[in-house]
mmCIF file of C-alpha atoms in Angstrom:
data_model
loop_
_atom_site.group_PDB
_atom_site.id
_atom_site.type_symbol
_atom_site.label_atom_id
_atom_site.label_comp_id
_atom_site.label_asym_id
_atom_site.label_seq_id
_atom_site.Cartn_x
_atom_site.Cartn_y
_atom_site.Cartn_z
ATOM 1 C CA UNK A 12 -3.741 22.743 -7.315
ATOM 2 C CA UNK A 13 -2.439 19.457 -5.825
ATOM 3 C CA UNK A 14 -3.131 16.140 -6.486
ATOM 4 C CA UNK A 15 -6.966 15.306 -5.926
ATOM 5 C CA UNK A 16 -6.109 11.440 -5.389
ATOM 6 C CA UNK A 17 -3.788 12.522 -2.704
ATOM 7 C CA UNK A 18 -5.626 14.954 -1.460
ATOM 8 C CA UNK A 19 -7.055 14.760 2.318
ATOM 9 C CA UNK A 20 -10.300 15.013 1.017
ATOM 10 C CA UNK A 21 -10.217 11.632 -1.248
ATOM 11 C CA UNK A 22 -7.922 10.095 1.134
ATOM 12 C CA UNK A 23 -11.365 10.677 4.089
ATOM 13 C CA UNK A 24 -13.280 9.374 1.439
ATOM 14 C CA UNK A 25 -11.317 6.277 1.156
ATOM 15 C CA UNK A 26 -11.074 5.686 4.842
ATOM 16 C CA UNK A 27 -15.110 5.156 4.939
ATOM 17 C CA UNK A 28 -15.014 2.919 1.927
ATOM 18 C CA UNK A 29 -12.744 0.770 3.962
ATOM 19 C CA UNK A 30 -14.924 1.000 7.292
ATOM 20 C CA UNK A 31 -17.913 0.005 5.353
ATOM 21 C CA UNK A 32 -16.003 -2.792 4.053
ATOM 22 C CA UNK A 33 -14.124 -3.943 7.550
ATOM 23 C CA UNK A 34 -18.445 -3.788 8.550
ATOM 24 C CA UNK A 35 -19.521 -6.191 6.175
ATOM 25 C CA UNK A 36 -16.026 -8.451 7.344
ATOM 26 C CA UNK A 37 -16.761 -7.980 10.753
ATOM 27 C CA UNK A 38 -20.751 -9.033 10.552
ATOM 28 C CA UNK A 39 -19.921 -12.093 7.522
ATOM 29 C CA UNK A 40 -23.167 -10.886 5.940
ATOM 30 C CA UNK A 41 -22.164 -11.140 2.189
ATOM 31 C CA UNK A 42 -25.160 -9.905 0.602
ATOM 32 C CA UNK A 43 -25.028 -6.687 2.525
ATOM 33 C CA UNK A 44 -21.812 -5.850 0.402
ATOM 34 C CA UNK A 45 -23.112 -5.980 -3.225
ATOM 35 C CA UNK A 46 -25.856 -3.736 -1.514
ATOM 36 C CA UNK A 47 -23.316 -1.610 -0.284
ATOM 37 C CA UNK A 48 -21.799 -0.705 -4.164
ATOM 38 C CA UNK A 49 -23.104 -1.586 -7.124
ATOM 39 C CA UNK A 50 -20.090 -3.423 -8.399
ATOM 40 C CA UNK A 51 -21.092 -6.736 -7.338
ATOM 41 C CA UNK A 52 -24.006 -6.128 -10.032
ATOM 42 C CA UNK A 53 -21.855 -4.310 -12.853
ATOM 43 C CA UNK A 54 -19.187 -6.599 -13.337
ATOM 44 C CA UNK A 55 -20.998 -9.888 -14.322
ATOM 45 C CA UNK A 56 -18.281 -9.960 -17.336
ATOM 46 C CA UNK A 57 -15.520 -10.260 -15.973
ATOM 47 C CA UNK A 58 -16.509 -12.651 -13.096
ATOM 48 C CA UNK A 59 -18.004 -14.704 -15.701
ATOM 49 C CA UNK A 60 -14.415 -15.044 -17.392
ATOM 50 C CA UNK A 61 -12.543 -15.629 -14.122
ATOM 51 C CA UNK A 62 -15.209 -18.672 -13.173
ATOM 52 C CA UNK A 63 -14.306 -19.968 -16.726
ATOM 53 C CA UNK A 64 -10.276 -19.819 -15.883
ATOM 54 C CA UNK A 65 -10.801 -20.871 -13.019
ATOM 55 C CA UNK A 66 -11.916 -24.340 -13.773
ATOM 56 C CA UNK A 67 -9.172 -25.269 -16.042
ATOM 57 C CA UNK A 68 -6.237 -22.954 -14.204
ATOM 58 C CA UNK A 69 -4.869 -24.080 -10.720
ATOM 59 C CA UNK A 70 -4.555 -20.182 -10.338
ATOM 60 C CA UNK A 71 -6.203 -16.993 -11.529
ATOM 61 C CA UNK A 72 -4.175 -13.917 -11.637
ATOM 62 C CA UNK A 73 -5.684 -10.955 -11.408
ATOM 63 C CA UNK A 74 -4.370 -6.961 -11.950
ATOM 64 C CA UNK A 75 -6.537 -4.295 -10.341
ATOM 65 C CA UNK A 76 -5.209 -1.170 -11.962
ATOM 66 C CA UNK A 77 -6.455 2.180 -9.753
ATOM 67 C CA UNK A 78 -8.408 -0.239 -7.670
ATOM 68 C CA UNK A 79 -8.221 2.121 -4.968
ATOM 69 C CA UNK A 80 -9.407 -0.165 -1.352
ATOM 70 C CA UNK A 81 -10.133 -2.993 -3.035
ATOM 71 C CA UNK A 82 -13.915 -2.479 -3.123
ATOM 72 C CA UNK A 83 -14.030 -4.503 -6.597
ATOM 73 C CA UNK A 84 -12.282 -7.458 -5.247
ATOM 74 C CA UNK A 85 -14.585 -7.772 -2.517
ATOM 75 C CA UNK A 86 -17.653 -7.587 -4.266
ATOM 76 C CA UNK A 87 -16.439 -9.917 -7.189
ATOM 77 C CA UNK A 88 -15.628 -13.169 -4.157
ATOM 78 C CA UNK A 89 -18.613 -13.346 -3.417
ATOM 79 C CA UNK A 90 -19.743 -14.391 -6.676
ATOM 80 C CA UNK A 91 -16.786 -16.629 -7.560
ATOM 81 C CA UNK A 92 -17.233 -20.347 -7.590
ATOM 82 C CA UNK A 93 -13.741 -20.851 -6.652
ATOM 83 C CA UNK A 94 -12.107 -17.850 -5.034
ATOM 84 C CA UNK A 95 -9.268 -19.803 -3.658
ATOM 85 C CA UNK A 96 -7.847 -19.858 -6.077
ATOM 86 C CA UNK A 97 -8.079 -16.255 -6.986
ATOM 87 C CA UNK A 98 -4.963 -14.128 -6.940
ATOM 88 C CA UNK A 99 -5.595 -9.908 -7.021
ATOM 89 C CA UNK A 100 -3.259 -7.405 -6.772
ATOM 90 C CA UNK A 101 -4.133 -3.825 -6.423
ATOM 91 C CA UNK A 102 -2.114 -1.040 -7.960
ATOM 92 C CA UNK A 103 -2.852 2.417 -6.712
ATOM 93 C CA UNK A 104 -0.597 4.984 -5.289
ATOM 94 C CA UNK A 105 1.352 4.484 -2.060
ATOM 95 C CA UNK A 106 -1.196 6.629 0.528
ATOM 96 C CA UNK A 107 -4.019 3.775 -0.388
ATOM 97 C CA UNK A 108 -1.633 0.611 -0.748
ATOM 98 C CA UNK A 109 -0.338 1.484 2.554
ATOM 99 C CA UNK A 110 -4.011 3.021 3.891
ATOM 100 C CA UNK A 111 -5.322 -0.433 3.135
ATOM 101 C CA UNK A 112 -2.311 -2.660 4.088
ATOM 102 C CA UNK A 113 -2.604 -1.330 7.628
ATOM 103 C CA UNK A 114 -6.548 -0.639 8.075
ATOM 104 C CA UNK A 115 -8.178 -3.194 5.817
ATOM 105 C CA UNK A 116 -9.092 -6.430 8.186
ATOM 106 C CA UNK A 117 -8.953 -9.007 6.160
ATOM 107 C CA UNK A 118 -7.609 -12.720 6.612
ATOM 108 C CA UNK A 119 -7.337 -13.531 3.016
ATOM 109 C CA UNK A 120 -4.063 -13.871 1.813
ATOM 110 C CA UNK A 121 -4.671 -13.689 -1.802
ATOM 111 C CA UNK A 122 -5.270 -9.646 -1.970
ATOM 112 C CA UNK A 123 -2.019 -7.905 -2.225
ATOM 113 C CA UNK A 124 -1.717 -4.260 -2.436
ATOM 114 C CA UNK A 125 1.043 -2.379 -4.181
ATOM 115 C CA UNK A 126 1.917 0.899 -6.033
ATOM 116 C CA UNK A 127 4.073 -0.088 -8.965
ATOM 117 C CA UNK A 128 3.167 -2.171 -12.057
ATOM 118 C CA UNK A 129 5.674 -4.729 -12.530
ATOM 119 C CA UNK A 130 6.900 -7.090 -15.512
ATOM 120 C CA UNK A 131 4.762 -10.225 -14.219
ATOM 121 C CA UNK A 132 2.351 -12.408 -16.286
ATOM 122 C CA UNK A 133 -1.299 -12.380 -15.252
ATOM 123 C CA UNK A 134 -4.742 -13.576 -16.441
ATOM 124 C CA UNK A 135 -6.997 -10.427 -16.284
ATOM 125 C CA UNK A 136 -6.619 -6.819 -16.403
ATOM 126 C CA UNK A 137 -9.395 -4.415 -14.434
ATOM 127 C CA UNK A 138 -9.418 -0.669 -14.720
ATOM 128 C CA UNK A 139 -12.003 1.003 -12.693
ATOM 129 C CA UNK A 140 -12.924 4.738 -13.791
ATOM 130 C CA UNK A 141 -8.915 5.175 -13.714
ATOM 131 C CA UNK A 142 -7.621 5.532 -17.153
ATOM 132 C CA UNK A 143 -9.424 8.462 -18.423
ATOM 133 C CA UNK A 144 -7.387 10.690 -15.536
ATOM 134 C CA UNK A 145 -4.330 9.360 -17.104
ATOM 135 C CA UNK A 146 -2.586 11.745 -19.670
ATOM 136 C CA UNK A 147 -0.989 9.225 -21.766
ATOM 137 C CA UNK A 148 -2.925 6.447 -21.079
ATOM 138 C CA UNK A 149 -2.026 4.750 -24.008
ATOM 139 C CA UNK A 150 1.641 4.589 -22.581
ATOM 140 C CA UNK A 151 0.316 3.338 -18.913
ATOM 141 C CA UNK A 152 -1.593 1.047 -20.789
ATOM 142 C CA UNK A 153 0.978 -0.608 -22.915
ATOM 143 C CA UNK A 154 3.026 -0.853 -19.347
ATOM 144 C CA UNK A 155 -0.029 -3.018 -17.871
ATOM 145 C CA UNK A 156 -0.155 -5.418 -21.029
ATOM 146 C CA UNK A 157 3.238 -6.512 -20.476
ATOM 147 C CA UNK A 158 1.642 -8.537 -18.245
ATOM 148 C CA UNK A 159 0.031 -10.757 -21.173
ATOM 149 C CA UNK A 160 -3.404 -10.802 -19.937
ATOM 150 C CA UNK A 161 -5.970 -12.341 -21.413
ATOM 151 C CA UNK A 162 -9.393 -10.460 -20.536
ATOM 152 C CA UNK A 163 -9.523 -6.964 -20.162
ATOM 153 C CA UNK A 164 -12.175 -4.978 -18.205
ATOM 154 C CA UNK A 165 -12.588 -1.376 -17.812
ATOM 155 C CA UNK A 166 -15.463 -0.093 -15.469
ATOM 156 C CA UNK A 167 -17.054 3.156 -15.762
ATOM 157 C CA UNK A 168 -14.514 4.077 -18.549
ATOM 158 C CA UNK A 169 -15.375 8.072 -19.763
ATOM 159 C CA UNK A 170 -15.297 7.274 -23.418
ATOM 160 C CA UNK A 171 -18.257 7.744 -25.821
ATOM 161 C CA UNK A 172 -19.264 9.221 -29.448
ATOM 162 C CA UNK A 173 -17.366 12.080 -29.410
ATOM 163 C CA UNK A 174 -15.153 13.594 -32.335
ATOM 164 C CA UNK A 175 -12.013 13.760 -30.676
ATOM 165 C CA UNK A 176 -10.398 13.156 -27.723
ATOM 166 C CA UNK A 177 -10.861 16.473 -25.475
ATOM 167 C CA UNK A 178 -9.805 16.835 -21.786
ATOM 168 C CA UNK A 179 -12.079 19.080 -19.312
ATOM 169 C CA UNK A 180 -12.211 19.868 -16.062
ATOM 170 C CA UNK A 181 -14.257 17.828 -13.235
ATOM 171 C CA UNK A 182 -14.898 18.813 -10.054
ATOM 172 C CA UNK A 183 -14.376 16.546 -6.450
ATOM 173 C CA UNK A 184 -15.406 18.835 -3.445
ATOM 174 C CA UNK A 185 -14.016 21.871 -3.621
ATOM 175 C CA UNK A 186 -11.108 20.828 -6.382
ATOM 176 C CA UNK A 187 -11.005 20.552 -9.814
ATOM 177 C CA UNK A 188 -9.283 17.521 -11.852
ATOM 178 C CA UNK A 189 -8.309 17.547 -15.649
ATOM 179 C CA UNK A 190 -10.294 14.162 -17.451
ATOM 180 C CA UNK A 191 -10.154 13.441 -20.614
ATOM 181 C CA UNK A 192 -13.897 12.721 -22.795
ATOM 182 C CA UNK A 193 -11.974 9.162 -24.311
ATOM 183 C CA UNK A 194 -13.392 8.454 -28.425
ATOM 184 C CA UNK A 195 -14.214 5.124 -28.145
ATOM 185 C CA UNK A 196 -13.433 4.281 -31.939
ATOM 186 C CA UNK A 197 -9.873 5.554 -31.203
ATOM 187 C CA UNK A 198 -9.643 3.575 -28.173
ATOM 188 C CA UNK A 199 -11.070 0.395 -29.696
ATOM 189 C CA UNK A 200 -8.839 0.914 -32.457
ATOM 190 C CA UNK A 201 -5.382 1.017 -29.760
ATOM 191 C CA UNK A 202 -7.057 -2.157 -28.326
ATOM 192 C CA UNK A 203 -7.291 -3.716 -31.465
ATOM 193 C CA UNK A 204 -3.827 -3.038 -32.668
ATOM 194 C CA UNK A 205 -2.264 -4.203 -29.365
ATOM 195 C CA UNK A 206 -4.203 -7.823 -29.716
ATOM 196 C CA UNK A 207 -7.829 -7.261 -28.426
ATOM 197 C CA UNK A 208 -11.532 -7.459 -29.498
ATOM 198 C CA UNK A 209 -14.230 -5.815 -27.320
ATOM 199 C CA UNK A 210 -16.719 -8.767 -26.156
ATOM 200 C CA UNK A 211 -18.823 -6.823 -24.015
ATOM 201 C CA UNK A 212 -20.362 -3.126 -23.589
ATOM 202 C CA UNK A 213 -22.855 -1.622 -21.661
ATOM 203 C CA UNK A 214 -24.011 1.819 -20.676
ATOM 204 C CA UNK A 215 -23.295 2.640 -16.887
ATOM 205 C CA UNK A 216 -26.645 4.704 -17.402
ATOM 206 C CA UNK A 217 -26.924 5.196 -13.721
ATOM 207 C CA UNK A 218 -23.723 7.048 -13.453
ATOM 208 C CA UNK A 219 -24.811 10.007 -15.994
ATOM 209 C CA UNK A 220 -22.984 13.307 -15.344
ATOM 210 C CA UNK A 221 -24.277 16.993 -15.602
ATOM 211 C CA UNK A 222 -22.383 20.801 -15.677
ATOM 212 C CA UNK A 223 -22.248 20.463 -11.787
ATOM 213 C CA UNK A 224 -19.464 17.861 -11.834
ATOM 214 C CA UNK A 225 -17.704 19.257 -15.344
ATOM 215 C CA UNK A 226 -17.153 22.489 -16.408
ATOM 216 C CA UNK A 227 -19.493 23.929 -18.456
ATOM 217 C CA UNK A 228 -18.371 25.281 -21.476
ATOM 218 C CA UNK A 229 -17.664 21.989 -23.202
ATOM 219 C CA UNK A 230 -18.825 22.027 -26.702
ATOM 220 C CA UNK A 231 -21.781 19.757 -27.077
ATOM 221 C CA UNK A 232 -19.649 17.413 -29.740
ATOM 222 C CA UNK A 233 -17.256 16.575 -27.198
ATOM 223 C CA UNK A 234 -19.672 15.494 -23.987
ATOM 224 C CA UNK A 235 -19.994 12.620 -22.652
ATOM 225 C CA UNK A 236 -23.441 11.206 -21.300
ATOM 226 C CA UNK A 237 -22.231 8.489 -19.241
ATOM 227 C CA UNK A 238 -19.248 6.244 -18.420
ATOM 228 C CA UNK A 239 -18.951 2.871 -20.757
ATOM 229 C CA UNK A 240 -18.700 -0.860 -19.188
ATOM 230 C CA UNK A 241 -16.097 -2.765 -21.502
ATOM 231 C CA UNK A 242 -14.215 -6.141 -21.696
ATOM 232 C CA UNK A 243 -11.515 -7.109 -24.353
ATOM 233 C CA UNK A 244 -10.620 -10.722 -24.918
ATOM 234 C CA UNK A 245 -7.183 -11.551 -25.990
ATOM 235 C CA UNK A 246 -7.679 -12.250 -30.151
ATOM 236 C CA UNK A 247 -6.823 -15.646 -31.423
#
């Protein structure tokens, strides 16, 4: 019924994000933001990789696929050794580009958000818990790696060892959502043929999910136990 990301329930939900982030702005505490989410401790990979580019590149592009308020961004600064010259853009759909474009204070002029994915080359890909609500993702994904990037990251990707790819139902409030339980050999195998080898994974063990968010007549072959932390490198 509807669109859930469009919905005025997720669209309320965003709004605090972006309040808790104009907070932590507004008071310059930094530390008080990677308390705030726990992305400023779950993404050591891929801030790792843009210190390394970013101390042989005069800039570091970065693509923030579904990155919703820019929450990621703003916990990932903080630990950059250089985040001048940092460059993120933000691709969600138009009620959060232009929810954050006119709430969001902010002063720095290298976050851009936007709604459409474009032909231009960048440095790094991130997908937050995005690509699993995607029905062809494999087509929305070959669309992003136009871009040529080198590193990959997907955070809190719903992919694990299941025998095929099998879409339920979860629920947000009082909605439901289809999602799609991802096989990760099948979607290693996609990265693999399009140019990428996974460097990193890690169990998101603290974001495990139970019959009150899904529906509960999946078959036990197809569950998934928790979302998957994973970063491709661009193969040689």
């Amino acid at each position: 019924e509807g669109n859930v990301w469009e919905s005025d329930e997720w669209v309320n939900n965003q709004l605090k994000k972006i309040q808790g982030i104009n907070s932590v702005i507004n008071q310059k505490k930094s530390k008080s933001f990677v308390n705030y989410t726990t992305h400023g401790t779950s993404l050591g990979s891929v801030i790792t990789f843009i210190n390394l580019l970013s101390q042989s590149q005069e800039k570091v592009r970065v693509v923030d696929f579904g990155g919703g308020t820019g929450i990621t961004y703003h916990s990932c600064v903080l630990n950059l050794i250089e985040p001048n010259k940092v460059y993120w853009k933000i691709i969600d759909n138009e009620i959060l580009a232009d929810l954050s474009n006119r709430i969001l204070i902010s002063d720095n002029s290298q976050i851009e958000y936007t709604s459409s994915i474009n032909n231009e080359k960048y440095d790094i890909l991130i997908i937050g818990s995005t690509l699993h609500y995607i029905e062809d993702y494999k087509k929305t994904m070959k669309e992003l790696l136009r871009g040529n990037p080198n590193i990959i990251h997907l955070e809190r990707l719903h992919a694990g060892e299941i025998s095929n790819n099998f879409v339920c139902l979860q629920k947000y409030n009082n909605s439901y959502t289809p999602i799609m339980n991802l096989n990760i050999h099948e979607f290693n195998m996609f990265m693999n043929d399009n140019g990428y080898t996974l460097v990193y994974k890690a169990n998101q063990d603290n974001e495990n999910y139970n019959d009150k968010s899904f529906s509960n007549d999946i078959p036990k072959d197809y569950r998934i136990r928790y979302s998957l932390s994973l970063t491709y490198k661009k193969s040689l």
